[in-house]
Amino acid sequence: EAISTSFKSLSDKFDFTYLQNFASGNGPYNRGNLKSATLDQVGYIVEPNNVDFKFINRRNLKGKPAEILKINEERYKEIFKKEITEPKDFDIDTIRPPKEGENYVLANATIIALVRNHESSMIGKSIRQFEKKFNSKFNYPYTFLNDQPFAESFKRRMAKYSNAPMEFVTISPELWNRPDFVDPERQKKEMEIMDKHNIAYAKKESYHNMCRFYSGNFYNVPELQKYRYYWRIEPDVKFYTNIKYDVFKYLEGTKKVYGFTINLYDIQETVKTLWPETLNFLNQKDNYKYVNVNGAHQWLLENLQNPQINKMTGGYSTCHFWSNFEIADMDFFRGEAYNEWFKYLDSTGKFYYERWGDAPIHSMGLALFADKKQIHWFRDIGYFHDPYYNCPRNPETQLCETSKFSKWEHLADQNCMVNYIDNVMDDLDAIY
Ligand code: GDP
Ligand code: MN
């Protein structure tokens, strides 16, 4: 395809310096000038020396992914050994749950769950734990979203799980359905190919609708306009930690825009041209101005642990925040940078011709347009969505195995957390 080939050489050379130049406007954004700036030249991984960890320069192991993986696995275990409690970069005592009878002003926030009527018992399981571990202390309102009207039985059932206010929203077809400009013939052809390659949900149009909705439209739902912050939950997830502070007020107070728990690689075939298309967007007009100089760029381009991935994606590591857990600020997504970019991505039709997930889309948007300091790892919150965990060691966390990443050993190489920590986080211990 024309786009991917024209960007292939660019992506190979695409690096931090290039993005900085992009953002500051004083660099050469002429592709011909990029030849001398490789990831290796700018220093890719800043090796940590402030932790009790055998110092090994991973950059010298380029081309040896098995060795890289071993080091990263060890480092992950090492990091999780430390007992951690609550974040240190905010006065948590000012955002404790209200005592009985105390007048507490909630943050402008809601719990979001996109679900189908038949998922009532699975979302119920999640809500029971969610209430026990967090929300019964605050009573943040729920917003249930569905492309079909919610059944009365569904609504009655949800009311049993929580005393918090609940709103049940039917998403309008304009925000949910496949747009008219998508060519059904091409979609069918591409879906067949992805399906033959065993990509989950490849042929399921509703899944593509869901990914597109969560990528670019959920924050435009009329009933969500009154809110700024949200916590996204899903059916059949687990919460292991008793959370004793208001996570929304934590984001608000620290001016952070996004919080995650799990950080992992994606199926490269689902996002084959997401990065080349993004570069295409950034090269148009003066769109480079949207790039944040302090973005999490290196994490986007990480290429040591699974280098075969970057080859297929034109440079993108596929590392992303797993979006089934998100605590975030919708104003970031509503902003001009993210929206202009989303509109461009949408116009390519590739939410259907490929299977771009909302997780890599949110993540790439954040890594490019937000300051990395505005992205928060909720390291203290124990969480599980099949088959991955975030399981910290702390007295409030129970029933998960500290430092376990996946139910299945063979998925260890899917973990991108260490790459995030070592490439992006300045000082891990300053926050926890
Ligand atoms: P996975 O986690 O990627 O395997 O995907 P899920 O099946 O968990 O879907 C992600 C979220 O979107 C869950 O909250 C689902 O309940 C929801 N979801 C997926 N497809 C649909 C759909 O067609 N309609 C509605 N209303 N919700 C959906
Ligand atoms: Mn899920």
Short mmCIF file of C-alpha atoms and ligand atoms in Angstrom, two decimals:
data_model
loop_
_atom_site.label_atom_id
_atom_site.label_comp_id
_atom_site.label_asym_id
_atom_site.label_seq_id
_atom_site.Cartn_x
_atom_site.Cartn_y
_atom_site.Cartn_z
CA GLU A 1 0.00 0.00 0.00
CA ALA A 2 1.20 3.47 -0.93
CA ILE A 3 1.07 4.99 2.53
CA SER A 4 2.85 2.27 4.40
CA THR A 5 5.69 2.12 1.89
CA SER A 6 6.18 5.87 1.76
CA PHE A 7 6.41 5.96 5.53
CA LYS A 8 8.41 2.84 6.04
CA SER A 9 11.79 4.47 5.72
CA LEU A 10 10.64 7.45 7.74
CA SER A 11 9.49 5.29 10.61
CA ASP A 12 12.73 3.42 10.74
CA LYS A 13 14.43 6.72 11.41
CA PHE A 14 11.66 8.34 13.37
CA ASP A 15 12.79 9.28 16.82
CA PHE A 16 12.51 11.50 19.81
CA THR A 17 14.58 14.30 18.34
CA TYR A 18 12.41 14.32 15.30
CA LEU A 19 9.27 14.66 17.40
CA GLN A 20 10.84 17.40 19.48
CA ASN A 21 11.69 19.27 16.33
CA PHE A 22 8.20 18.72 15.13
CA ALA A 23 6.80 20.22 18.30
CA SER A 24 9.14 23.17 18.64
CA GLY A 25 8.80 24.04 14.98
CA ASN A 26 12.51 24.76 14.59
CA GLY A 27 13.61 21.41 13.32
CA PRO A 28 13.77 19.91 9.90
CA TYR A 29 10.56 18.12 9.20
CA ASN A 30 11.77 17.35 5.81
CA ARG A 31 11.88 13.60 5.61
CA GLY A 32 15.11 13.67 3.65
CA ASN A 33 16.91 15.13 6.64
CA LEU A 34 16.00 12.36 8.99
CA LYS A 35 18.55 9.87 7.82
CA SER A 36 21.03 10.58 10.55
CA ALA A 37 18.69 10.42 13.52
CA THR A 38 18.12 6.88 14.68
CA LEU A 39 16.81 5.64 17.97
CA ASP A 40 20.23 4.39 18.92
CA GLN A 41 21.87 7.74 18.36
CA VAL A 42 19.56 9.62 20.66
CA GLY A 43 19.89 7.08 23.43
CA TYR A 44 16.86 4.95 23.67
CA ILE A 45 16.57 3.47 27.12
CA VAL A 46 17.87 5.51 29.99
CA GLU A 47 19.16 2.76 32.20
CA PRO A 48 17.98 3.16 35.77
CA ASN A 49 20.69 3.40 38.36
CA ASN A 50 18.54 4.43 41.28
CA VAL A 51 17.16 0.97 41.90
CA ASP A 52 18.53 -2.17 43.41
CA PHE A 53 18.90 -3.93 40.11
CA LYS A 54 21.80 -5.46 38.28
CA PHE A 55 22.86 -2.77 35.85
CA ILE A 56 22.77 -3.97 32.29
CA ASN A 57 22.68 -1.75 29.28
CA ARG A 58 19.77 -3.04 27.27
CA ARG A 59 20.69 -0.98 24.26
CA ASN A 60 23.72 -3.18 23.76
CA LEU A 61 21.40 -6.16 23.48
CA LYS A 62 19.56 -4.87 20.44
CA GLY A 63 18.74 -7.81 18.20
CA LYS A 64 18.58 -10.21 21.14
CA PRO A 65 14.94 -10.01 22.20
CA ALA A 66 15.09 -13.16 24.32
CA GLU A 67 17.79 -11.62 26.51
CA ILE A 68 15.93 -8.33 26.69
CA LEU A 69 12.81 -10.14 27.80
CA LYS A 70 14.68 -11.94 30.55
CA ILE A 71 16.02 -8.68 31.90
CA ASN A 72 12.67 -6.95 31.66
CA GLU A 73 10.90 -9.79 33.44
CA GLU A 74 13.44 -9.69 36.23
CA ARG A 75 13.14 -5.96 36.50
CA TYR A 76 9.33 -6.20 36.66
CA LYS A 77 9.55 -8.65 39.58
CA GLU A 78 12.09 -6.41 41.29
CA ILE A 79 9.86 -3.35 40.98
CA PHE A 80 6.86 -5.19 42.42
CA LYS A 81 8.84 -6.43 45.42
CA LYS A 82 8.73 -2.99 46.93
CA GLU A 83 5.82 -2.48 49.25
CA ILE A 84 3.81 0.48 48.03
CA THR A 85 0.74 2.13 49.43
CA GLU A 86 -0.64 5.40 48.13
CA PRO A 87 0.80 8.07 45.82
CA LYS A 88 3.21 10.51 47.45
CA ASP A 89 2.85 13.37 45.00
CA PHE A 90 -0.38 14.62 46.54
CA ASP A 91 -1.66 15.13 50.07
CA ILE A 92 -3.88 12.05 50.13
CA ASP A 93 -5.26 12.91 53.56
CA THR A 94 -7.19 15.77 51.96
CA ILE A 95 -9.12 13.36 49.72
CA ARG A 96 -10.21 10.66 52.14
CA PRO A 97 -13.76 9.26 51.96
CA PRO A 98 -16.30 11.37 53.86
CA LYS A 99 -17.25 10.30 57.36
CA GLU A 100 -20.86 9.51 58.12
CA GLY A 101 -22.91 12.70 57.82
CA GLU A 102 -19.99 14.75 56.50
CA ASN A 103 -20.77 17.09 53.63
CA TYR A 104 -18.53 15.92 50.80
CA VAL A 105 -18.41 17.57 47.40
CA LEU A 106 -17.76 14.94 44.74
CA ALA A 107 -15.47 15.53 41.78
CA ASN A 108 -17.24 16.03 38.47
CA ALA A 109 -17.04 12.35 37.60
CA THR A 110 -18.97 9.25 36.63
CA ILE A 111 -18.43 5.50 36.38
CA ILE A 112 -18.85 4.38 32.76
CA ALA A 113 -19.86 0.90 31.66
CA LEU A 114 -20.64 0.06 28.04
CA VAL A 115 -22.56 -3.20 28.17
CA ARG A 116 -25.20 -5.32 26.51
CA ASN A 117 -28.38 -6.48 28.23
CA HIS A 118 -27.17 -10.07 28.37
CA GLU A 119 -24.06 -9.03 30.31
CA SER A 120 -25.98 -8.04 33.45
CA SER A 121 -24.57 -10.75 35.70
CA MET A 122 -20.97 -10.22 34.53
CA ILE A 123 -21.07 -6.45 34.99
CA GLY A 124 -22.82 -7.13 38.30
CA LYS A 125 -19.82 -9.16 39.44
CA SER A 126 -17.52 -6.26 38.63
CA ILE A 127 -19.74 -3.69 40.33
CA ARG A 128 -20.01 -5.70 43.54
CA GLN A 129 -16.24 -5.64 43.96
CA PHE A 130 -15.96 -2.09 42.70
CA GLU A 131 -18.47 -0.91 45.30
CA LYS A 132 -16.79 -2.78 48.09
CA LYS A 133 -13.29 -1.59 47.24
CA PHE A 134 -14.05 1.99 46.23
CA ASN A 135 -17.42 3.40 45.36
CA SER A 136 -19.53 2.62 48.42
CA LYS A 137 -17.29 5.15 50.20
CA PHE A 138 -18.11 7.92 47.72
CA ASN A 139 -21.22 7.02 45.71
CA TYR A 140 -20.09 8.32 42.36
CA PRO A 141 -22.92 8.05 39.79
CA TYR A 142 -22.96 5.34 37.12
CA THR A 143 -23.57 5.91 33.43
CA PHE A 144 -24.49 2.70 31.61
CA LEU A 145 -24.11 2.90 27.85
CA ASN A 146 -25.56 0.61 25.20
CA ASP A 147 -26.25 0.72 21.47
CA GLN A 148 -29.61 -0.97 22.24
CA PRO A 149 -32.15 0.25 24.83
CA PHE A 150 -31.53 -1.22 28.28
CA ALA A 151 -34.20 -3.69 29.43
CA GLU A 152 -36.15 -2.85 32.58
CA SER A 153 -34.85 -6.07 34.11
CA PHE A 154 -31.28 -4.90 33.50
CA LYS A 155 -31.96 -1.61 35.24
CA ARG A 156 -33.63 -3.28 38.22
CA ARG A 157 -30.72 -5.63 38.54
CA MET A 158 -28.10 -2.86 38.55
CA ALA A 159 -29.98 -1.03 41.31
CA LYS A 160 -29.35 -4.04 43.55
CA TYR A 161 -25.59 -3.70 43.25
CA SER A 162 -25.23 -0.09 44.35
CA ASN A 163 -27.05 2.82 46.01
CA ALA A 164 -25.32 5.33 43.76
CA PRO A 165 -27.36 7.27 41.16
CA MET A 166 -27.61 5.48 37.80
CA GLU A 167 -28.31 6.70 34.30
CA PHE A 168 -29.07 4.32 31.42
CA VAL A 169 -28.19 5.68 28.02
CA THR A 170 -28.98 4.45 24.51
CA ILE A 171 -26.17 5.54 22.20
CA SER A 172 -27.41 7.27 19.06
CA PRO A 173 -26.75 5.45 15.76
CA GLU A 174 -24.66 8.43 14.55
CA LEU A 175 -22.14 7.81 17.32
CA TRP A 176 -22.20 4.03 17.07
CA ASN A 177 -22.78 2.76 13.54
CA ARG A 178 -20.27 2.33 10.76
CA PRO A 179 -20.04 5.62 8.84
CA ASP A 180 -21.34 5.71 5.26
CA PHE A 181 -17.96 6.42 3.69
CA VAL A 182 -16.65 3.01 4.70
CA ASP A 183 -16.68 0.70 1.70
CA PRO A 184 -18.52 -2.51 2.68
CA GLU A 185 -16.82 -4.54 -0.04
CA ARG A 186 -13.35 -3.57 1.09
CA GLN A 187 -14.33 -4.11 4.72
CA LYS A 188 -15.54 -7.61 3.95
CA LYS A 189 -12.36 -8.47 2.11
CA GLU A 190 -10.09 -7.14 4.84
CA MET A 191 -12.11 -8.79 7.60
CA GLU A 192 -11.80 -12.15 5.85
CA ILE A 193 -8.04 -11.80 5.71
CA MET A 194 -7.76 -10.84 9.38
CA ASP A 195 -10.06 -13.69 10.31
CA LYS A 196 -7.87 -16.16 8.40
CA HIS A 197 -4.98 -14.92 10.52
CA ASN A 198 -6.98 -15.74 13.65
CA ILE A 199 -7.44 -12.18 14.85
CA ALA A 200 -10.09 -12.16 17.56
CA TYR A 201 -13.31 -10.31 16.65
CA ALA A 202 -11.95 -9.65 13.12
CA LYS A 203 -15.31 -10.28 11.46
CA LYS A 204 -17.48 -8.89 14.21
CA GLU A 205 -18.69 -5.50 13.02
CA SER A 206 -20.14 -4.63 16.44
CA TYR A 207 -16.66 -5.01 17.96
CA HIS A 208 -15.26 -2.58 15.39
CA ASN A 209 -18.14 -0.20 16.24
CA MET A 210 -17.27 -0.54 19.92
CA CYS A 211 -13.58 0.23 19.33
CA ARG A 212 -14.42 3.26 17.23
CA PHE A 213 -16.98 4.46 19.77
CA TYR A 214 -14.56 4.24 22.68
CA SER A 215 -11.81 5.81 20.56
CA GLY A 216 -13.53 8.92 19.41
CA ASN A 217 -17.16 9.24 20.37
CA PHE A 218 -17.93 8.25 23.93
CA TYR A 219 -17.02 11.68 25.28
CA ASN A 220 -19.54 13.22 22.87
CA VAL A 221 -22.51 11.31 24.28
CA PRO A 222 -24.95 14.06 25.38
CA GLU A 223 -25.50 12.52 28.82
CA LEU A 224 -21.74 12.63 29.46
CA GLN A 225 -21.35 16.32 28.64
CA LYS A 226 -21.96 17.27 32.24
CA TYR A 227 -18.97 15.23 33.39
CA ARG A 228 -15.25 15.73 33.14
CA TYR A 229 -13.73 12.61 34.74
CA TYR A 230 -14.70 8.98 34.26
CA TRP A 231 -13.69 5.56 35.48
CA ARG A 232 -14.33 2.89 32.88
CA ILE A 233 -15.24 -0.58 34.12
CA GLU A 234 -16.04 -3.78 32.26
CA PRO A 235 -17.89 -7.05 32.85
CA ASP A 236 -16.06 -9.74 34.79
CA VAL A 237 -13.03 -7.80 36.01
CA LYS A 238 -11.53 -7.97 39.49
CA PHE A 239 -10.51 -5.28 41.95
CA TYR A 240 -8.16 -6.47 44.67
CA THR A 241 -7.31 -3.30 46.55
CA ASN A 242 -9.21 -1.41 49.19
CA ILE A 243 -8.88 2.14 47.85
CA LYS A 244 -9.01 4.74 50.59
CA TYR A 245 -8.82 7.98 48.63
CA ASP A 246 -10.76 9.76 45.91
CA VAL A 247 -8.96 8.83 42.68
CA PHE A 248 -10.80 11.52 40.70
CA LYS A 249 -9.70 14.23 43.08
CA TYR A 250 -6.21 12.80 42.88
CA LEU A 251 -6.20 13.36 39.09
CA GLU A 252 -7.76 16.76 39.49
CA GLY A 253 -5.32 17.79 42.21
CA THR A 254 -2.24 16.64 40.31
CA LYS A 255 -3.59 17.89 36.94
CA LYS A 256 -3.09 14.44 35.48
CA VAL A 257 -5.32 13.43 32.59
CA TYR A 258 -5.06 9.67 32.46
CA GLY A 259 -4.60 6.74 34.81
CA PHE A 260 -3.98 3.09 33.91
CA THR A 261 -2.96 -0.17 35.58
CA ILE A 262 -1.79 -2.54 32.82
CA ASN A 263 0.60 -1.81 29.98
CA LEU A 264 1.06 -4.31 27.15
CA TYR A 265 1.69 -5.06 23.47
CA ASP A 266 -1.07 -5.44 20.89
CA ILE A 267 -1.64 -7.77 17.95
CA GLN A 268 0.43 -6.00 15.33
CA GLU A 269 -1.86 -6.93 12.48
CA THR A 270 -4.75 -4.97 13.97
CA VAL A 271 -2.81 -1.70 13.83
CA LYS A 272 -0.69 -2.22 10.73
CA THR A 273 -0.98 1.34 9.43
CA LEU A 274 -2.01 3.27 12.56
CA TRP A 275 1.45 4.78 12.97
CA PRO A 276 2.04 5.54 9.27
CA GLU A 277 -1.40 7.17 9.12
CA THR A 278 -0.58 9.16 12.24
CA LEU A 279 2.65 10.38 10.67
CA ASN A 280 0.65 11.26 7.61
CA PHE A 281 -1.65 13.37 9.78
CA LEU A 282 1.27 15.06 11.57
CA ASN A 283 2.84 15.93 8.25
CA GLN A 284 -0.29 17.71 7.04
CA LYS A 285 -0.74 21.46 7.43
CA ASP A 286 0.78 22.61 10.72
CA ASN A 287 -0.40 19.58 12.66
CA TYR A 288 3.08 19.04 14.10
CA LYS A 289 2.17 21.82 16.54
CA TYR A 290 0.00 19.34 18.44
CA VAL A 291 2.92 17.11 19.41
CA ASN A 292 3.88 17.54 23.05
CA VAL A 293 7.65 17.89 23.45
CA ASN A 294 7.40 16.01 26.74
CA GLY A 295 5.32 13.16 25.38
CA ALA A 296 5.91 9.46 26.01
CA HIS A 297 7.42 9.11 22.54
CA GLN A 298 10.11 6.55 23.27
CA TRP A 299 7.59 4.11 24.66
CA LEU A 300 5.67 4.36 21.39
CA LEU A 301 8.73 3.40 19.44
CA GLU A 302 10.29 0.82 21.75
CA ASN A 303 11.81 -1.87 19.56
CA LEU A 304 13.89 -4.19 21.72
CA GLN A 305 11.53 -6.69 23.33
CA ASN A 306 9.41 -7.63 20.30
CA PRO A 307 11.25 -6.19 17.30
CA GLN A 308 9.21 -8.23 14.82
CA ILE A 309 6.22 -6.07 15.76
CA ASN A 310 7.77 -2.75 14.75
CA LYS A 311 8.55 -4.20 11.34
CA MET A 312 4.88 -4.76 10.62
CA THR A 313 3.61 -1.49 12.11
CA GLY A 314 6.09 0.89 10.52
CA GLY A 315 7.74 1.59 13.86
CA TYR A 316 4.96 1.51 16.48
CA SER A 317 5.76 -0.80 19.40
CA THR A 318 2.02 -1.44 19.89
CA CYS A 319 2.62 -0.78 23.60
CA HIS A 320 -0.57 0.59 25.08
CA PHE A 321 -2.53 1.19 28.27
CA TRP A 322 -5.16 -1.48 28.64
CA SER A 323 -8.34 0.54 28.33
CA ASN A 324 -10.75 -1.81 30.10
CA PHE A 325 -9.42 0.07 33.16
CA GLU A 326 -9.23 3.82 32.72
CA ILE A 327 -9.58 6.71 35.12
CA ALA A 328 -9.32 9.80 32.98
CA ASP A 329 -10.19 13.35 32.04
CA MET A 330 -12.56 13.58 29.06
CA ASP A 331 -11.41 17.14 28.41
CA PHE A 332 -8.16 15.69 27.10
CA PHE A 333 -10.05 13.66 24.50
CA ARG A 334 -12.37 16.55 23.78
CA GLY A 335 -9.40 18.80 23.02
CA GLU A 336 -8.43 19.97 19.54
CA ALA A 337 -5.29 17.85 19.13
CA TYR A 338 -6.90 14.51 19.93
CA ASN A 339 -10.06 15.34 17.99
CA GLU A 340 -8.38 16.52 14.81
CA TRP A 341 -6.24 13.41 14.87
CA PHE A 342 -9.23 11.14 15.53
CA LYS A 343 -11.19 12.73 12.68
CA TYR A 344 -8.30 12.05 10.35
CA LEU A 345 -7.96 8.43 11.51
CA ASP A 346 -11.69 7.89 11.16
CA SER A 347 -11.67 9.23 7.61
CA THR A 348 -9.31 6.42 6.59
CA GLY A 349 -12.02 3.84 7.35
CA LYS A 350 -9.44 1.68 9.07
CA PHE A 351 -11.48 1.10 12.20
CA TYR A 352 -13.13 -1.37 9.79
CA TYR A 353 -10.45 -2.27 7.25
CA GLU A 354 -8.07 -2.96 10.12
CA ARG A 355 -9.16 -3.50 13.71
CA TRP A 356 -7.78 -0.47 15.46
CA GLY A 357 -8.56 -0.82 19.14
CA ASP A 358 -9.54 2.02 21.42
CA ALA A 359 -6.62 1.12 23.70
CA PRO A 360 -3.82 1.78 21.18
CA ILE A 361 -5.71 4.85 19.96
CA HIS A 362 -6.06 6.39 23.42
CA SER A 363 -2.48 5.46 24.20
CA MET A 364 -0.96 6.88 21.04
CA GLY A 365 -2.98 10.07 21.47
CA LEU A 366 -1.76 10.44 25.04
CA ALA A 367 1.85 9.64 24.21
CA LEU A 368 1.88 12.25 21.45
CA PHE A 369 -0.31 15.07 22.77
CA ALA A 370 -0.07 14.89 26.57
CA ASP A 371 2.87 15.57 28.84
CA LYS A 372 4.16 12.26 30.15
CA LYS A 373 3.81 13.66 33.67
CA GLN A 374 0.06 13.81 33.11
CA ILE A 375 -0.13 10.05 32.67
CA HIS A 376 -0.40 8.07 35.86
CA TRP A 377 0.25 4.43 36.63
CA PHE A 378 -2.17 3.41 39.39
CA ARG A 379 0.51 1.18 40.75
CA ASP A 380 -1.32 0.75 44.02
CA ILE A 381 -4.55 -0.66 42.56
CA GLY A 382 -4.73 -4.44 42.19
CA TYR A 383 -6.72 -5.32 39.06
CA PHE A 384 -7.46 -8.22 36.74
CA HIS A 385 -9.05 -8.50 33.30
CA ASP A 386 -8.53 -11.89 31.77
CA PRO A 387 -5.68 -12.83 31.35
CA TYR A 388 -3.60 -9.95 32.84
CA TYR A 389 -2.97 -8.53 36.30
CA ASN A 390 -1.60 -5.52 38.07
CA CYS A 391 -0.85 -6.91 41.50
CA PRO A 392 1.05 -4.68 43.93
CA ARG A 393 2.38 -5.67 47.32
CA ASN A 394 0.56 -3.70 49.96
CA PRO A 395 -1.62 -4.46 52.99
CA GLU A 396 -4.79 -3.26 51.25
CA THR A 397 -4.38 -5.71 48.37
CA GLN A 398 -5.64 -9.23 48.75
CA LEU A 399 -6.21 -12.35 46.69
CA CYS A 400 -3.79 -11.71 43.87
CA GLU A 401 -0.21 -12.89 43.57
CA THR A 402 2.26 -10.02 43.86
CA SER A 403 4.11 -9.24 40.60
CA LYS A 404 2.16 -11.78 38.57
CA PHE A 405 1.50 -10.37 35.10
CA SER A 406 -0.49 -13.06 33.31
CA LYS A 407 -2.41 -16.21 34.07
CA TRP A 408 -0.32 -17.85 31.36
CA GLU A 409 3.48 -18.03 31.44
CA HIS A 410 3.82 -17.86 27.67
CA LEU A 411 2.32 -14.35 27.65
CA ALA A 412 5.21 -12.85 29.61
CA ASP A 413 6.56 -11.19 26.46
CA GLN A 414 3.31 -9.20 26.15
CA ASN A 415 4.22 -7.08 29.16
CA CYS A 416 5.31 -3.57 28.24
CA MET A 417 5.24 -2.07 31.74
CA VAL A 418 8.99 -2.06 32.25
CA ASN A 419 9.49 -0.26 28.95
CA TYR A 420 7.13 2.41 30.16
CA ILE A 421 8.80 2.73 33.53
CA ASP A 422 12.33 2.89 32.15
CA ASN A 423 11.62 5.00 29.09
CA VAL A 424 9.06 7.42 30.37
CA MET A 425 8.84 7.67 34.13
CA ASP A 426 11.47 10.05 35.48
CA ASP A 427 11.54 8.76 39.00
CA LEU A 428 9.31 5.89 39.90
CA ASP A 429 9.97 6.18 43.60
CA ALA A 430 9.02 9.83 43.72
CA ILE A 431 5.39 8.91 43.17
CA TYR A 432 5.15 5.79 45.30
P1 GDP B 1 -12.42 -7.56 25.07
O1 GDP B 1 -12.17 -7.15 26.48
O2 GDP B 1 -11.56 -6.84 24.09
O3 GDP B 1 -12.42 -9.03 24.87
O4 GDP B 1 -13.90 -7.08 24.66
P2 GDP B 1 -15.25 -7.05 25.50
O5 GDP B 1 -16.20 -8.06 24.96
O6 GDP B 1 -14.99 -7.06 26.97
O7 GDP B 1 -15.82 -5.62 25.07
C1 GDP B 1 -15.32 -4.42 25.60
C2 GDP B 1 -16.45 -3.63 26.27
O8 GDP B 1 -17.39 -3.22 25.31
C3 GDP B 1 -17.21 -4.42 27.31
O9 GDP B 1 -17.62 -3.52 28.33
C4 GDP B 1 -18.41 -4.94 26.54
O10 GDP B 1 -19.51 -5.13 27.39
C5 GDP B 1 -18.65 -3.80 25.57
N1 GDP B 1 -19.19 -4.20 24.26
C6 GDP B 1 -18.57 -4.90 23.27
N2 GDP B 1 -19.36 -5.02 22.18
C7 GDP B 1 -20.52 -4.37 22.48
C8 GDP B 1 -21.75 -4.13 21.76
O11 GDP B 1 -21.93 -4.53 20.61
N3 GDP B 1 -22.73 -3.42 22.41
C9 GDP B 1 -22.55 -2.96 23.68
N4 GDP B 1 -23.56 -2.28 24.25
N5 GDP B 1 -21.43 -3.15 24.37
C10 GDP B 1 -20.41 -3.85 23.79
MN MN B 2 -13.25 -7.05 28.21
#
